Amino acid sequence: METLDYVPLRLKKNEERRLLAGHAWIFSNEVDVEATPIRPLEPGQPVTLQDSRGRTLGTGYANPNSLICARLVTRDADHPFGPSLLVHRLKVALSLRERLFEEPFYRLVHGESDGLPGLVVDRYGDVLVAQITTAGMERLRDALLSAFEKVLRPSAVLWRNDSPVRSLEGLDLYVQPATGPIPETVEITENGARFQVPLLAGQKTGWFYDQRDNRVWLRRLSTGARVLDLFSYAGGWGIQAAMHGAEQVTCVDASADAVAQVEANARLNRVDDRVQALAGDAFEVLRRLREERARFDLIIVDPPAFIKRRKDLKEGTAAYRRINQMALQVLARDGFLIACSCSQHMAADALEKQVHAAARHVDRQMQILSRGGQASDHPIHPAMPETAYLKAILCRCIGQ
């Protein structure tokens, strides 16, 4: 049995319906604070969740300082939330990835979808990069390291606990080696291409594994094409386009470090003679390319989230339309556009609507050829739409 000290957290009448339907979050206004006060609890406090009549729904953890005041981790009374459950869930997550992928390069843990809310782990061979976003998981940080050791025996573990989401839980932001020497870069393979991925200085947890399946589109589209890869980071799209026969690839990123990484990865794959990397704001680069009357046969628009919070929806939606409209202005006649959004608050049909509106504004007819989402190592919890965040559409834009 676990040694954690669980306290009861009781819900108001009928507030258990969402949990019974499969969701795992409890909001502060759903708790019967007269029966079980929230405020006295410590951030990350292990709790036994109860319905309004006191019947146990499961165990998890609470944080009185967060709007999501508790998260249900397990409904199994015999295996409560705690260190041994971490080991079990990690083994289950690993078995799925080993079945899906031949090489050890993938997202190993994807939060609620893998039964470990507040935890993301990316695997780079024998190096793990982990990100904790909740106080409940932060309290079990040492137990997580023990679980990693028991299940995977990694040579190194890096905490990339610098996500702004941690501030909502009252947690500090930091990047810190946990075990072993952390290499400056690690090498991965994706769809036959090799990439050097920066860990300490890279974006988020190092690599965007979630676009792996969508990048397979490049095999059919790249031969002989002039390609523009916007928000390229380390070249995940552009390098693969070059390897599939693109005539010329231009990668654009605001980060000089990312541009240097593109150049290094182009050399690694021996396509540096056809890959050009530019440092600059994507909107400004597109404006300049339009003035130069540049044209591309394939353009990838894969920006960071323009909508980080629900209140950003209007402004962020306009930004998606604007960036895709500007991309269409340098897209060759009957060219292909890959438009993406990683904003959880933007629905897939909303992205399509904005891209279509952009196409009509510049007098182009859009055909949607394929729709994509996050790769299978980023599973979606069917009761939690919040876990489905990535949208990608492949379209042909006729005219001009």
Short mmCIF file of C-alpha atoms in Angstrom, two decimals:
data_model
loop_
_atom_site.label_atom_id
_atom_site.label_comp_id
_atom_site.label_asym_id
_atom_site.label_seq_id
_atom_site.Cartn_x
_atom_site.Cartn_y
_atom_site.Cartn_z
CA MET A 1 0.00 0.00 0.00
CA GLU A 2 1.03 3.58 -0.57
CA THR A 3 2.30 5.70 2.30
CA LEU A 4 0.66 8.88 1.01
CA ASP A 5 -1.81 10.65 3.26
CA TYR A 6 -5.13 10.85 1.40
CA VAL A 7 -7.86 13.25 2.45
CA PRO A 8 -11.47 13.16 1.21
CA LEU A 9 -12.73 15.64 -1.37
CA ARG A 10 -16.50 15.52 -1.83
CA LEU A 11 -18.42 16.83 -4.82
CA LYS A 12 -21.74 18.64 -4.83
CA LYS A 13 -24.86 16.79 -5.88
CA ASN A 14 -24.79 15.71 -9.56
CA GLU A 15 -21.30 17.15 -10.09
CA GLU A 16 -19.86 13.65 -10.48
CA ARG A 17 -21.57 13.15 -13.86
CA ARG A 18 -18.61 14.39 -15.90
CA LEU A 19 -16.21 12.15 -13.96
CA LEU A 20 -18.48 9.14 -14.42
CA ALA A 21 -18.50 9.90 -18.16
CA GLY A 22 -14.72 9.58 -18.18
CA HIS A 23 -13.35 13.09 -17.61
CA ALA A 24 -10.60 13.52 -15.04
CA TRP A 25 -10.79 17.16 -13.92
CA ILE A 26 -12.64 18.66 -10.98
CA PHE A 27 -13.24 22.41 -10.84
CA SER A 28 -13.38 24.34 -7.59
CA ASN A 29 -17.06 25.24 -7.97
CA GLU A 30 -17.95 21.53 -8.14
CA VAL A 31 -16.64 20.74 -4.65
CA ASP A 32 -18.81 20.68 -1.52
CA VAL A 33 -16.53 23.00 0.44
CA GLU A 34 -18.70 22.82 3.54
CA ALA A 35 -18.20 19.07 3.84
CA THR A 36 -14.59 19.08 2.57
CA PRO A 37 -12.93 22.53 2.50
CA ILE A 38 -10.43 23.07 -0.28
CA ARG A 39 -8.44 25.98 1.12
CA PRO A 40 -6.66 24.08 3.92
CA LEU A 41 -5.22 21.56 1.46
CA GLU A 42 -1.59 21.75 0.40
CA PRO A 43 -0.82 22.04 -3.33
CA GLY A 44 -0.53 18.52 -4.69
CA GLN A 45 -2.35 16.94 -1.73
CA PRO A 46 -3.37 13.31 -2.47
CA VAL A 47 -7.15 12.98 -2.21
CA THR A 48 -9.91 10.42 -2.28
CA LEU A 49 -12.65 11.78 -4.52
CA GLN A 50 -16.23 11.18 -3.42
CA ASP A 51 -19.67 11.84 -4.82
CA SER A 52 -22.21 13.87 -2.83
CA ARG A 53 -23.23 10.80 -0.82
CA GLY A 54 -19.69 9.94 0.16
CA ARG A 55 -19.15 7.07 -2.25
CA THR A 56 -15.57 6.78 -3.51
CA LEU A 57 -14.99 7.69 -7.15
CA GLY A 58 -11.25 7.23 -7.12
CA THR A 59 -8.01 8.86 -6.00
CA GLY A 60 -5.91 11.68 -7.33
CA TYR A 61 -4.50 14.96 -6.15
CA ALA A 62 -5.70 18.48 -5.40
CA ASN A 63 -4.46 22.04 -5.58
CA PRO A 64 -6.51 24.75 -3.83
CA ASN A 65 -4.70 27.45 -5.82
CA SER A 66 -5.83 26.22 -9.24
CA LEU A 67 -9.16 26.53 -11.05
CA ILE A 68 -8.78 22.82 -11.82
CA CYS A 69 -8.69 22.07 -8.12
CA ALA A 70 -8.31 18.28 -8.42
CA ARG A 71 -7.41 15.62 -10.95
CA LEU A 72 -8.61 12.05 -10.88
CA VAL A 73 -5.74 9.65 -11.53
CA THR A 74 -7.28 6.24 -10.86
CA ARG A 75 -10.73 4.77 -10.23
CA ASP A 76 -9.24 1.53 -8.87
CA ALA A 77 -9.53 1.46 -5.07
CA ASP A 78 -6.96 -1.34 -4.85
CA HIS A 79 -4.31 0.69 -6.70
CA PRO A 80 -4.48 4.30 -5.45
CA PHE A 81 -2.54 7.25 -6.81
CA GLY A 82 1.08 6.97 -5.68
CA PRO A 83 4.57 5.70 -6.54
CA SER A 84 3.63 2.12 -7.48
CA LEU A 85 0.89 3.37 -9.81
CA LEU A 86 3.45 5.59 -11.55
CA VAL A 87 5.52 2.51 -12.34
CA HIS A 88 2.50 0.62 -13.64
CA ARG A 89 1.25 3.46 -15.85
CA LEU A 90 4.76 4.02 -17.20
CA LYS A 91 5.03 0.33 -18.16
CA VAL A 92 1.66 0.49 -19.92
CA ALA A 93 2.69 3.63 -21.82
CA LEU A 94 6.02 2.05 -22.81
CA SER A 95 4.38 -1.14 -24.09
CA LEU A 96 2.17 0.92 -26.42
CA ARG A 97 5.08 2.88 -27.88
CA GLU A 98 7.21 -0.21 -28.34
CA ARG A 99 4.38 -1.74 -30.33
CA LEU A 100 3.94 1.40 -32.46
CA PHE A 101 7.56 2.35 -33.15
CA GLU A 102 10.66 0.45 -34.17
CA GLU A 103 13.06 3.00 -32.70
CA PRO A 104 13.04 4.60 -29.22
CA PHE A 105 12.18 8.11 -30.38
CA TYR A 106 8.70 9.17 -29.29
CA ARG A 107 6.51 10.81 -26.68
CA LEU A 108 6.48 8.24 -23.90
CA VAL A 109 3.86 9.88 -21.65
CA HIS A 110 1.13 12.23 -22.80
CA GLY A 111 -0.56 13.42 -19.62
CA GLU A 112 -4.17 12.43 -18.98
CA SER A 113 -4.27 10.26 -22.09
CA ASP A 114 -1.73 7.94 -20.47
CA GLY A 115 -3.32 8.16 -17.03
CA LEU A 116 -0.62 10.48 -15.70
CA PRO A 117 -2.12 13.99 -15.58
CA GLY A 118 0.44 16.75 -15.28
CA LEU A 119 3.28 14.75 -16.84
CA VAL A 120 4.82 14.73 -20.31
CA VAL A 121 7.87 12.62 -21.15
CA ASP A 122 9.71 12.53 -24.47
CA ARG A 123 12.17 9.73 -25.15
CA TYR A 124 15.40 10.17 -27.10
CA GLY A 125 16.94 6.71 -26.92
CA ASP A 126 18.32 6.38 -23.42
CA VAL A 127 17.74 10.06 -22.59
CA LEU A 128 14.40 11.27 -21.20
CA VAL A 129 13.09 14.84 -21.18
CA ALA A 130 10.24 15.23 -18.70
CA GLN A 131 7.90 18.13 -18.00
CA ILE A 132 5.73 18.43 -14.91
CA THR A 133 2.86 20.91 -15.01
CA THR A 134 0.92 20.21 -11.79
CA ALA A 135 1.66 20.38 -8.07
CA GLY A 136 0.49 16.80 -7.61
CA MET A 137 3.16 15.46 -9.94
CA GLU A 138 5.75 17.88 -8.57
CA ARG A 139 5.30 16.33 -5.12
CA LEU A 140 6.16 12.93 -6.62
CA ARG A 141 9.20 14.10 -8.54
CA ASP A 142 11.57 11.72 -6.74
CA ALA A 143 9.10 8.87 -7.19
CA LEU A 144 8.99 9.65 -10.91
CA LEU A 145 12.77 9.40 -11.17
CA SER A 146 12.61 6.04 -9.38
CA ALA A 147 9.91 4.88 -11.80
CA PHE A 148 11.99 5.97 -14.81
CA GLU A 149 14.95 4.02 -13.43
CA LYS A 150 12.89 0.90 -12.72
CA VAL A 151 11.15 0.82 -16.12
CA LEU A 152 13.74 2.28 -18.52
CA ARG A 153 17.11 2.74 -16.79
CA PRO A 154 17.86 5.95 -18.72
CA SER A 155 21.38 7.32 -18.92
CA ALA A 156 20.06 10.83 -18.26
CA VAL A 157 16.84 12.64 -17.32
CA LEU A 158 16.24 16.34 -17.92
CA TRP A 159 13.49 18.33 -16.23
CA ARG A 160 12.10 20.89 -18.71
CA ASN A 161 9.81 22.46 -16.14
CA ASP A 162 9.65 25.86 -17.83
CA SER A 163 6.11 25.74 -19.22
CA PRO A 164 4.05 28.86 -18.35
CA VAL A 165 1.21 26.50 -17.39
CA ARG A 166 3.10 25.78 -14.16
CA SER A 167 2.40 29.32 -12.99
CA LEU A 168 -1.32 28.48 -12.83
CA GLU A 169 -0.42 25.82 -10.26
CA GLY A 170 1.83 28.15 -8.26
CA LEU A 171 4.98 26.33 -9.37
CA ASP A 172 8.40 27.77 -10.17
CA LEU A 173 9.83 27.56 -13.69
CA TYR A 174 13.17 25.83 -14.18
CA VAL A 175 15.25 23.66 -16.49
CA GLN A 176 17.38 21.24 -14.51
CA PRO A 177 19.29 18.01 -15.12
CA ALA A 178 17.87 15.31 -12.85
CA THR A 179 20.25 12.40 -13.47
CA GLY A 180 23.25 11.73 -15.67
CA PRO A 181 25.10 14.09 -18.01
CA ILE A 182 22.71 15.86 -20.40
CA PRO A 183 24.09 15.99 -23.95
CA GLU A 184 23.80 19.31 -25.77
CA THR A 185 22.05 17.52 -28.63
CA VAL A 186 20.73 14.02 -29.29
CA GLU A 187 20.22 12.38 -32.65
CA ILE A 188 16.85 10.95 -33.67
CA THR A 189 15.44 9.53 -36.87
CA GLU A 190 12.02 10.38 -38.27
CA ASN A 191 10.57 9.01 -41.48
CA GLY A 192 14.07 8.07 -42.62
CA ALA A 193 15.65 11.48 -41.88
CA ARG A 194 18.23 12.17 -39.18
CA PHE A 195 18.01 15.14 -36.85
CA GLN A 196 20.18 16.62 -34.16
CA VAL A 197 17.80 17.83 -31.45
CA PRO A 198 18.83 20.43 -28.85
CA LEU A 199 17.62 19.53 -25.36
CA LEU A 200 18.70 22.28 -22.95
CA ALA A 201 18.34 25.11 -25.45
CA GLY A 202 15.57 23.66 -27.61
CA GLN A 203 11.90 24.54 -27.71
CA LYS A 204 9.59 22.82 -25.20
CA THR A 205 10.77 19.22 -24.72
CA GLY A 206 13.16 19.30 -27.68
CA TRP A 207 11.34 17.86 -30.70
CA PHE A 208 7.80 17.99 -32.05
CA TYR A 209 7.04 14.31 -32.40
CA ASP A 210 3.34 15.15 -32.78
CA GLN A 211 3.77 16.11 -36.47
CA ARG A 212 5.53 12.87 -37.43
CA ASP A 213 2.56 11.34 -39.31
CA ASN A 214 1.60 14.58 -41.04
CA ARG A 215 5.13 15.02 -42.38
CA VAL A 216 4.64 11.80 -44.35
CA TRP A 217 2.57 13.95 -46.75
CA LEU A 218 5.86 15.34 -48.02
CA ARG A 219 6.72 12.08 -49.77
CA ARG A 220 4.02 12.70 -52.39
CA LEU A 221 4.42 16.46 -52.75
CA SER A 222 8.10 17.35 -52.66
CA THR A 223 9.63 16.04 -55.89
CA GLY A 224 10.88 18.98 -57.94
CA ALA A 225 9.07 21.49 -55.71
CA ARG A 226 10.13 24.87 -54.39
CA VAL A 227 9.28 24.60 -50.68
CA LEU A 228 8.79 27.23 -47.99
CA ASP A 229 8.84 25.96 -44.38
CA LEU A 230 7.60 28.67 -42.00
CA PHE A 231 8.26 28.45 -38.24
CA SER A 232 10.69 25.69 -39.18
CA TYR A 233 12.43 25.20 -35.80
CA ALA A 234 15.11 22.55 -36.49
CA GLY A 235 13.81 21.72 -39.96
CA GLY A 236 11.45 18.83 -39.34
CA TRP A 237 9.36 19.66 -42.40
CA GLY A 238 11.90 21.30 -44.67
CA ILE A 239 14.69 18.73 -44.34
CA GLN A 240 12.28 15.89 -45.08
CA ALA A 241 10.95 17.77 -48.11
CA ALA A 242 14.50 18.06 -49.43
CA MET A 243 15.12 14.35 -48.84
CA HIS A 244 12.00 13.56 -50.87
CA GLY A 245 13.28 15.44 -53.88
CA ALA A 246 12.45 19.11 -53.40
CA GLU A 247 14.35 21.31 -55.81
CA GLN A 248 14.88 24.07 -53.26
CA VAL A 249 13.78 24.54 -49.63
CA THR A 250 13.65 27.76 -47.62
CA CYS A 251 13.28 27.36 -43.85
CA VAL A 252 12.27 30.39 -41.79
CA ASP A 253 12.41 30.78 -38.00
CA ALA A 254 12.69 33.75 -35.68
CA SER A 255 15.37 32.00 -33.61
CA ALA A 256 18.98 32.22 -34.79
CA ASP A 257 19.69 29.03 -32.84
CA ALA A 258 16.92 27.22 -34.73
CA VAL A 259 18.31 28.44 -38.05
CA ALA A 260 21.75 27.10 -37.11
CA GLN A 261 20.13 23.77 -36.23
CA VAL A 262 18.40 23.64 -39.62
CA GLU A 263 21.75 24.16 -41.32
CA ALA A 264 23.37 21.43 -39.20
CA ASN A 265 20.54 18.99 -39.94
CA ALA A 266 20.71 19.78 -43.65
CA ARG A 267 24.40 18.86 -43.62
CA LEU A 268 23.67 15.73 -41.58
CA ASN A 269 21.27 14.54 -44.30
CA ARG A 270 23.45 15.79 -47.19
CA VAL A 271 20.80 18.16 -48.54
CA ASP A 272 22.52 21.41 -47.56
CA ASP A 273 22.97 22.30 -51.24
CA ARG A 274 19.15 22.60 -51.53
CA VAL A 275 18.23 23.99 -48.09
CA GLN A 276 18.43 27.66 -47.17
CA ALA A 277 17.68 28.82 -43.62
CA LEU A 278 16.59 32.38 -42.83
CA ALA A 279 16.29 34.04 -39.42
CA GLY A 280 13.31 36.35 -39.25
CA ASP A 281 9.73 36.94 -38.27
CA ALA A 282 7.53 34.83 -40.57
CA PHE A 283 5.09 37.67 -41.24
CA GLU A 284 7.93 40.03 -42.22
CA VAL A 285 9.64 37.40 -44.37
CA LEU A 286 6.38 36.71 -46.20
CA ARG A 287 5.90 40.41 -46.82
CA ARG A 288 9.38 40.65 -48.30
CA LEU A 289 8.92 37.51 -50.42
CA ARG A 290 5.71 38.94 -51.83
CA GLU A 291 7.46 42.18 -52.78
CA GLU A 292 10.13 40.09 -54.51
CA ARG A 293 7.40 38.17 -56.36
CA ALA A 294 8.79 34.88 -55.06
CA ARG A 295 6.72 31.75 -55.68
CA PHE A 296 6.69 28.37 -53.97
CA ASP A 297 5.00 25.12 -54.99
CA LEU A 298 4.54 23.89 -51.41
CA ILE A 299 4.27 25.99 -48.26
CA ILE A 300 4.12 24.67 -44.69
CA VAL A 301 2.62 26.98 -42.04
CA ASP A 302 3.24 25.36 -38.64
CA PRO A 303 3.28 28.21 -36.09
CA PRO A 304 3.39 28.09 -32.30
CA ALA A 305 0.01 28.38 -30.60
CA PHE A 306 -1.52 31.76 -31.45
CA ILE A 307 -4.34 31.00 -28.96
CA LYS A 308 -2.86 30.12 -25.57
CA ARG A 309 -5.95 31.03 -23.54
CA ARG A 310 -9.63 31.17 -24.37
CA LYS A 311 -9.61 34.96 -24.11
CA ASP A 312 -7.07 35.04 -26.97
CA LEU A 313 -9.51 33.30 -29.33
CA LYS A 314 -10.52 36.29 -31.44
CA GLU A 315 -7.06 37.76 -31.85
CA GLY A 316 -5.43 34.36 -32.37
CA THR A 317 -8.00 33.26 -34.94
CA ALA A 318 -7.28 36.42 -36.91
CA ALA A 319 -3.56 35.64 -36.77
CA TYR A 320 -4.12 32.18 -38.30
CA ARG A 321 -6.10 33.72 -41.13
CA ARG A 322 -3.51 36.43 -41.69
CA ILE A 323 -0.46 34.12 -41.80
CA ASN A 324 -2.14 31.70 -44.19
CA GLN A 325 -3.40 34.51 -46.40
CA MET A 326 0.11 35.92 -46.66
CA ALA A 327 1.43 32.44 -47.46
CA LEU A 328 -1.13 32.07 -50.26
CA GLN A 329 0.12 35.29 -51.80
CA VAL A 330 3.48 33.60 -52.53
CA LEU A 331 2.05 30.18 -53.40
CA ALA A 332 2.41 29.22 -57.05
CA ARG A 333 -0.60 28.49 -59.21
CA ASP A 334 -2.24 25.22 -58.13
CA GLY A 335 0.29 24.90 -55.32
CA PHE A 336 -0.06 22.99 -52.07
CA LEU A 337 -0.49 24.47 -48.59
CA ILE A 338 -0.11 22.60 -45.29
CA ALA A 339 -1.76 24.69 -42.58
CA CYS A 340 -1.41 23.69 -38.92
CA SER A 341 -2.60 24.79 -35.50
CA CYS A 342 -1.49 23.47 -32.13
CA SER A 343 -3.93 25.75 -30.29
CA GLN A 344 -6.18 23.54 -28.18
CA HIS A 345 -8.84 26.26 -28.14
CA MET A 346 -9.13 26.30 -31.95
CA ALA A 347 -11.38 23.61 -33.43
CA ALA A 348 -10.35 21.82 -36.61
CA ASP A 349 -13.29 23.24 -38.56
CA ALA A 350 -12.35 26.73 -37.37
CA LEU A 351 -8.86 26.37 -38.85
CA GLU A 352 -10.32 25.17 -42.15
CA LYS A 353 -12.76 28.07 -42.14
CA GLN A 354 -9.97 30.62 -41.69
CA VAL A 355 -7.77 29.09 -44.37
CA HIS A 356 -10.72 28.95 -46.77
CA ALA A 357 -11.58 32.59 -46.03
CA ALA A 358 -7.96 33.52 -46.68
CA ALA A 359 -8.04 31.67 -49.99
CA ARG A 360 -11.21 33.42 -51.11
CA HIS A 361 -9.76 36.79 -50.12
CA VAL A 362 -6.91 36.29 -52.60
CA ASP A 363 -9.24 34.73 -55.20
CA ARG A 364 -8.03 31.14 -54.80
CA GLN A 365 -10.18 28.01 -54.80
CA MET A 366 -9.20 25.62 -52.01
CA GLN A 367 -9.42 21.83 -52.16
CA ILE A 368 -8.86 19.90 -48.90
CA LEU A 369 -6.92 16.75 -49.74
CA SER A 370 -6.26 15.39 -46.27
CA ARG A 371 -6.80 16.17 -42.61
CA GLY A 372 -4.23 15.33 -39.94
CA GLY A 373 -3.87 15.39 -36.18
CA GLN A 374 -1.32 14.46 -33.57
CA ALA A 375 0.70 11.26 -33.98
CA SER A 376 -0.21 8.06 -32.15
CA ASP A 377 2.34 8.67 -29.38
CA HIS A 378 0.11 11.62 -28.42
CA PRO A 379 -3.09 9.61 -27.76
CA ILE A 380 -6.40 11.39 -27.31
CA HIS A 381 -8.57 10.80 -24.24
CA PRO A 382 -12.09 10.35 -25.72
CA ALA A 383 -13.78 12.01 -22.74
CA MET A 384 -11.35 14.94 -22.69
CA PRO A 385 -11.39 17.06 -25.84
CA GLU A 386 -8.61 19.10 -24.22
CA THR A 387 -6.16 16.30 -25.13
CA ALA A 388 -6.87 16.70 -28.87
CA TYR A 389 -5.00 19.86 -29.79
CA LEU A 390 -3.13 19.46 -33.10
CA LYS A 391 -4.82 20.17 -36.42
CA ALA A 392 -3.26 20.01 -39.87
CA ILE A 393 -4.84 20.29 -43.30
CA LEU A 394 -3.28 19.55 -46.65
CA CYS A 395 -4.90 21.52 -49.42
CA ARG A 396 -4.39 22.54 -53.02
CA CYS A 397 -5.10 26.14 -53.87
CA ILE A 398 -6.18 26.64 -57.47
CA GLY A 399 -5.69 29.86 -59.37
CA GLN A 400 -3.35 32.85 -59.65
#
